[in-house]
Coordinates of C-alpha atoms and ligand atoms in Angstrom, one line a residue:
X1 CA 11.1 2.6 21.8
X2 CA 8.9 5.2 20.4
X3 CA 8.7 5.4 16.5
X4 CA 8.1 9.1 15.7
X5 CA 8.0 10.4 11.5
X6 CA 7.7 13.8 12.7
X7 CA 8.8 16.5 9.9
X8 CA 8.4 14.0 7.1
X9 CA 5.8 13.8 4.7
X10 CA 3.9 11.1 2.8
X11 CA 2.3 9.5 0.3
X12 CA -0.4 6.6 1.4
X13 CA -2.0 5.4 -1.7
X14 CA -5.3 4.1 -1.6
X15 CA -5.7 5.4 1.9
X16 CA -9.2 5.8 2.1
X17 CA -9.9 2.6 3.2
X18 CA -8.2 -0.4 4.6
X19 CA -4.7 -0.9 5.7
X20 CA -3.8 2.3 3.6
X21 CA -6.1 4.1 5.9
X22 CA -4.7 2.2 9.2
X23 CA -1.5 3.7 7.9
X24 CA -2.7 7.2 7.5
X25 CA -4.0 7.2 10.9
X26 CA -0.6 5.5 12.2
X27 CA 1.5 7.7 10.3
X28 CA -0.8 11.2 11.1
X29 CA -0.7 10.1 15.1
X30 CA 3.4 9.6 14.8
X31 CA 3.4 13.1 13.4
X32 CA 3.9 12.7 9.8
X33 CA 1.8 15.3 7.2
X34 CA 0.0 12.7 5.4
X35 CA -2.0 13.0 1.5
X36 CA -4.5 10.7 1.4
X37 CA -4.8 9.3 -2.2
X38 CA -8.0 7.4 -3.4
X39 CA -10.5 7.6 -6.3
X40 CA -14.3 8.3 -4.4
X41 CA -14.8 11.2 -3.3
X42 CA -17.1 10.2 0.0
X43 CA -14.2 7.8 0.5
X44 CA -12.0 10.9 0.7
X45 CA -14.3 13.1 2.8
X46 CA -14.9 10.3 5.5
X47 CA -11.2 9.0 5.6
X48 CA -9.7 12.5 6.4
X49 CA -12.2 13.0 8.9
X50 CA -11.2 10.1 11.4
X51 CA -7.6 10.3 9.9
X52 CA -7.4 13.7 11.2
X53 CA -8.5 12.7 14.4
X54 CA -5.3 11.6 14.7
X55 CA -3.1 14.0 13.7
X56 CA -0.1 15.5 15.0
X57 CA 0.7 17.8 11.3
X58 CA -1.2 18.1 8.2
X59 CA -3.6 15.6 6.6
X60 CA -4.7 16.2 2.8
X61 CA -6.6 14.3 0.4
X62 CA -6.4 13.9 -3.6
X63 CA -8.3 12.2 -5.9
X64 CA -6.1 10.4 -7.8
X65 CA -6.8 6.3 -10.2
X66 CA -3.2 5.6 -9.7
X67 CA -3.5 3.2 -12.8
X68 CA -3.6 6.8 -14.8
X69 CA -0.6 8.9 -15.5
X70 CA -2.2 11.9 -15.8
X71 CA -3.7 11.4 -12.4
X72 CA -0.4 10.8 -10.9
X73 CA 1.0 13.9 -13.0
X74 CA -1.2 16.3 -11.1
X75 CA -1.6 14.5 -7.8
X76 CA 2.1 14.5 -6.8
X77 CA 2.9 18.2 -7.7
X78 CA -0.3 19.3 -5.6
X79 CA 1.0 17.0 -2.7
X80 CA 4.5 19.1 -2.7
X81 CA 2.7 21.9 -3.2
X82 CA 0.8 21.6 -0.4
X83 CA 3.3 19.8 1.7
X84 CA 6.4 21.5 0.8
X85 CA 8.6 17.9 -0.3
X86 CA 7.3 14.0 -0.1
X87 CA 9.7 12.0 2.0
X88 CA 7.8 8.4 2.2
X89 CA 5.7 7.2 -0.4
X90 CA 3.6 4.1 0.4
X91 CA 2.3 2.2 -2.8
X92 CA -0.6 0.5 -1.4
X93 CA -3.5 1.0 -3.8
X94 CA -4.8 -2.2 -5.5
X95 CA -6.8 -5.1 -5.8
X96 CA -7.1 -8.9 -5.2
X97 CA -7.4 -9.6 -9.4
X98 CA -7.0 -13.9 -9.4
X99 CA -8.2 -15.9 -11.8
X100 CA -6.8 -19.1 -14.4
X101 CA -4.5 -18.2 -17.1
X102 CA -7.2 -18.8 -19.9
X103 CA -9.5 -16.0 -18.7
X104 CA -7.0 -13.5 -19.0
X105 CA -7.4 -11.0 -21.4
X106 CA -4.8 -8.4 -22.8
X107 CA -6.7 -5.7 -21.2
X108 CA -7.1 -7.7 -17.9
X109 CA -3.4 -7.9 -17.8
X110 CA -3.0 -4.2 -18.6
X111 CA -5.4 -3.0 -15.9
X112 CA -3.6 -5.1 -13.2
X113 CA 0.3 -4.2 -14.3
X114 CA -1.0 -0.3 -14.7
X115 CA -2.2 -0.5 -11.2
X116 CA 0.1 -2.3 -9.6
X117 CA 3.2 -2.2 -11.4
X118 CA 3.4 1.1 -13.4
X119 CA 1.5 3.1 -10.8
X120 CA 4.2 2.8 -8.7
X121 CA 7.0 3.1 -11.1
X122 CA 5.4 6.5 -11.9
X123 CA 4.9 7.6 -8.3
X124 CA 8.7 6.9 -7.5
X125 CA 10.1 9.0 -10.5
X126 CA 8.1 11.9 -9.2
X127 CA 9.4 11.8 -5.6
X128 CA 12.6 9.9 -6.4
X129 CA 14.8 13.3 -7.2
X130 CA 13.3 15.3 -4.3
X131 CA 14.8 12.2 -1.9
X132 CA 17.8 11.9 -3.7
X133 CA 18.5 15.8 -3.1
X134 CA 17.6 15.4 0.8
X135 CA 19.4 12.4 1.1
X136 CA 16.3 10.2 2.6
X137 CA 13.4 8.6 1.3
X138 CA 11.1 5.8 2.6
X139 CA 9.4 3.8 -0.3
X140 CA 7.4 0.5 0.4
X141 CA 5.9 -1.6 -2.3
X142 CA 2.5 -3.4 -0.8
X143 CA 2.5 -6.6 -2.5
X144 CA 0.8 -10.2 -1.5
X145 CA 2.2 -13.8 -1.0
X146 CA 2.4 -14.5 -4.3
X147 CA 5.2 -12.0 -5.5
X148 CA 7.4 -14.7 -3.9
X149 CA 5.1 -18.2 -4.1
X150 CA 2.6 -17.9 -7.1
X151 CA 0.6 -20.5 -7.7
X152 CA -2.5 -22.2 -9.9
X153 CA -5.0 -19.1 -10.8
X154 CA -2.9 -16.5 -8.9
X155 CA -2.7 -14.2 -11.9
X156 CA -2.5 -11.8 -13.3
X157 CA -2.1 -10.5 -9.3
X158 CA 0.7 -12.3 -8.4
X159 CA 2.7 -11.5 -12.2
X160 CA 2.0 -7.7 -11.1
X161 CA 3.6 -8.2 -7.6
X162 CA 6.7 -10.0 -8.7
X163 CA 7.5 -7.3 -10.6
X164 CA 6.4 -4.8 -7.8
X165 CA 9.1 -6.9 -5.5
X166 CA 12.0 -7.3 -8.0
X167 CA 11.1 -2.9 -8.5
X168 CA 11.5 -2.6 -5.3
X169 CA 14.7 -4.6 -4.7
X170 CA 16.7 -2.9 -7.8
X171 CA 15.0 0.7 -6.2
X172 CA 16.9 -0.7 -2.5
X173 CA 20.5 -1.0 -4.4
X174 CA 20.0 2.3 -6.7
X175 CA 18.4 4.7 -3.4
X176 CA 20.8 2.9 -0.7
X177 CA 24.0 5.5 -1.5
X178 CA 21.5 8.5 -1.5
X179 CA 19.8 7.2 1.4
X180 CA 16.5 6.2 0.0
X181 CA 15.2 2.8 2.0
X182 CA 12.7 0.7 0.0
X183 CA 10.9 -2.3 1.5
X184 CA 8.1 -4.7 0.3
X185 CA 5.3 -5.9 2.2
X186 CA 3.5 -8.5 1.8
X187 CA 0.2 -8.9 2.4
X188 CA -1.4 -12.8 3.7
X189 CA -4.8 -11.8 4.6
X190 CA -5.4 -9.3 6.5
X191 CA -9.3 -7.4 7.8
X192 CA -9.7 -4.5 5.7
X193 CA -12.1 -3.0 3.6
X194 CA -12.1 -5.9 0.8
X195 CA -13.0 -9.0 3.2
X196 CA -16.2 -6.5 4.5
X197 CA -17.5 -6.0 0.9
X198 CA -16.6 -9.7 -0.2
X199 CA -19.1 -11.1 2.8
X200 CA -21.7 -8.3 1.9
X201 CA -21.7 -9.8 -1.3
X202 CA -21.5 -13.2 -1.0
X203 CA -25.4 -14.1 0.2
X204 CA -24.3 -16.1 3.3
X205 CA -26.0 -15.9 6.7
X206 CA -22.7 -16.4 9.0
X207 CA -21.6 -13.3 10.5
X208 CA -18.4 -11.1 9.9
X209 CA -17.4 -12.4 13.0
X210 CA -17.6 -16.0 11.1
X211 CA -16.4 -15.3 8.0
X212 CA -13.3 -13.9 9.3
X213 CA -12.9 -16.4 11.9
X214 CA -13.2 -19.4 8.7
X215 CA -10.8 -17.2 7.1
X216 CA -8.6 -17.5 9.9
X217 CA -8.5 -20.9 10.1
X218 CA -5.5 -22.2 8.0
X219 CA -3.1 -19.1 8.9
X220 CA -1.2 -20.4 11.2
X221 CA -1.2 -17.7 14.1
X222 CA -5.0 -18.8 14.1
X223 CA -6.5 -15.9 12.8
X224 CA -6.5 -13.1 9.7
X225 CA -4.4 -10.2 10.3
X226 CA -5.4 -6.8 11.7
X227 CA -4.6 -3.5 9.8
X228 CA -3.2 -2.0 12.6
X229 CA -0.5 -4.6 12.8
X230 CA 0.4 -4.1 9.6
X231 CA 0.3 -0.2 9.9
X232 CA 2.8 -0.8 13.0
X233 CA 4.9 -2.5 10.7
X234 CA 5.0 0.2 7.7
X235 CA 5.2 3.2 10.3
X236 CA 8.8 1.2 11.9
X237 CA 9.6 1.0 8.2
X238 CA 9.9 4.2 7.4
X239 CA 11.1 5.8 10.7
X240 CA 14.8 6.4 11.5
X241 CA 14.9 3.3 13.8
X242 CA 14.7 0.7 11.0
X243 CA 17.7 2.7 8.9
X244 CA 20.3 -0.3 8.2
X245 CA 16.4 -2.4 6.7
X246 CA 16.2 -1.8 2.7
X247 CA 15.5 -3.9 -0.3
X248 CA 13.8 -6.9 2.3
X249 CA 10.1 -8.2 1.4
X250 CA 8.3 -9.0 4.8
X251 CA 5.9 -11.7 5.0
X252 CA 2.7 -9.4 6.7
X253 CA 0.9 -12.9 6.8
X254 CA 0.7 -14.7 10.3
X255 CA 3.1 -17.7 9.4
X256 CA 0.8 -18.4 6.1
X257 CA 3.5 -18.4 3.3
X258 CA 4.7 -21.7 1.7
X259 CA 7.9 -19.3 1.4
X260 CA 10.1 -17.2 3.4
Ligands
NDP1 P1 -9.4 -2.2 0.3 O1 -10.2 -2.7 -0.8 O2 -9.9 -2.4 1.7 O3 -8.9 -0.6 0.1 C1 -8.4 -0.3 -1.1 C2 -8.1 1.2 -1.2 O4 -7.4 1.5 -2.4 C3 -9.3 2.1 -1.1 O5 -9.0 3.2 -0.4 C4 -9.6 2.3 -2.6 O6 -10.4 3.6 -2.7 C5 -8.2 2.5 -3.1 N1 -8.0 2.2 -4.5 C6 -8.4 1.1 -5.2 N2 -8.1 1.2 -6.5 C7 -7.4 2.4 -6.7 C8 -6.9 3.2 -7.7 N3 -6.9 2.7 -9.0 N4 -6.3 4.4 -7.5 C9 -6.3 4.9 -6.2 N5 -6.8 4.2 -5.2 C10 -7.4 3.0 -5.4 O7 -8.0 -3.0 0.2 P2 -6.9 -3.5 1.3 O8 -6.7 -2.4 2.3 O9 -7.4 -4.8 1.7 O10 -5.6 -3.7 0.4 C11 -4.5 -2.8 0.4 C12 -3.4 -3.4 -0.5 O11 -3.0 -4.7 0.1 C13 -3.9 -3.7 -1.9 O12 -2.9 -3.5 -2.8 C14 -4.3 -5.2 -1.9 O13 -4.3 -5.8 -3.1 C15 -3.2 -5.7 -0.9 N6 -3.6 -7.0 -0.3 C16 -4.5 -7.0 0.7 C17 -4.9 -8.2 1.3 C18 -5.8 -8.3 2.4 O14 -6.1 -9.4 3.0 N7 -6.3 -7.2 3.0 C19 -4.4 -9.5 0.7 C20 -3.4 -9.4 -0.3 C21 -3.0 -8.1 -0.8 P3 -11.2 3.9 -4.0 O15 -12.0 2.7 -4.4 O16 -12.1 5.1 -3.6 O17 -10.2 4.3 -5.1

């Protein structure tokens, strides 16, 4: 079985790093043209460099906080300007944001829903009418275990991803007839870019090696998650071979989830 996106387009946001960039490189090797959205320029520069090591069609980048509406408003033009139509869009960008209900602000709760939640509400009504008139589209919403098991000081994150999943499932039912498939993932943990910067920062002398070993310890499988599993994943997803799969929310999460 070889999973091949050649002739489509996408949309990976933040893809500079992490499993957005494990799915740019995926996605560019299986011959998809692929925009690289992010907000650092350097970010950019390097990511499209070993992204396009990979390539089989065109790789772009954008700079583009998709937590801003006029970002989005001239990022997703550019990308069909430059590649012609957007067939998959991948809403990926965001952060771990968890903390107790009492710390919380307004504007803490705003930050994470325009992130998370509008950002890709915006995205999709840009590419939306372009899929519905081509009669296929591949939308996945990147969420984490909470969208379906929140618990004590999960928020706002896990608020944000609910509402990512429940988008996702009434954009399934509304994009199925027009043949628009859209899937959540969602994300135990998994090595990225976040778990290198959280051990640079938190003053320990145990290796990566360690820390993500500990952190591996209570998933089940035995160990955290690697973004090229997950990028496997997504790439199927959006590929003609997983055509009857819409509207489902995979646990990405080596057994973890209290939920299925
Ligand atoms: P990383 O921190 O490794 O990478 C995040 C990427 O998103 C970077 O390219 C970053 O670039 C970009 N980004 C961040 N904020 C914005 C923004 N406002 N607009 C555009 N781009 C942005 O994250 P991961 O790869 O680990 O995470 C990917 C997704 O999976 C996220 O939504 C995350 O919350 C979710 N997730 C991941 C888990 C894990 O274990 N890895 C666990 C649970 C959920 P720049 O800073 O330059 O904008």
């Amino acid at each position: 079985m070889e999973v091949r996106l050649d002739g489509k387009s996408a949309i990976i946001t933040g893809s500079s790093k992490g499993l957005g960039l494990a799915m740019a490189k995926e996605f560019a090797a299986s011959g998809a043209d692929v925009a690289i959205l992010a907000r650092d320029p350097a970010g950019l520069a390097e990511a499209k460099t070993q992204v396009s090591e990979h390539a089989k069609a065109k790789v772009a980048t954008f700079q583009c906080d998709v937590s801003k509406d006029e970002d989005i408003k001239k990022t997703v033009p550019a990308v069909m300007k430059e590649f012609g139509k957007v067939d998959i869009l991948i809403n990926n960008a965001g952060t771990s944001r968890a903390m107790t209900f009492d710390k919380i602000t307004d504007e803490i709760w705003q930050e994470d829903l325009d992130l998370k939640l509008f950002g890709a509400i915006r995205l999709t009504r840009l590419v939306w009418p372009g899929m519905q008139e081509r009669k296929w589209g591949r939308i996945i919403n990147v969420l984490n275990l909470g969208a379906k098991a929140p618990r004590a000081g999960g928020a706002p994150t896990a608020v944000s991803r609910a509402a990512g999943m429940a988008l996702m499932k009434i954009l399934s039912n509304e994009g199925a007839p027009h043949g628009i498939l859209v899937n959540g993932m969602l994300v135990g943990l998994i090595d990225s870019d976040q778990h290198v910067r959280r051990h640079r920062t938190a003053a320990t002398n145990v290796t990566y090696d360690e820390f993500r070993a500990k952190m591996g310890a209570n998933v089940p499988i035995g160990r955290i998650g690697k973004a090229e599993e997950f990028a496997a994943m997504a790439c199927f997803l959006c590929s003609d071979l997983a055509g009857f799969t819409t509207g489902a929310a995979i646990n990405m999460d080596g057994g973890a989830s209290p939920v299925v």
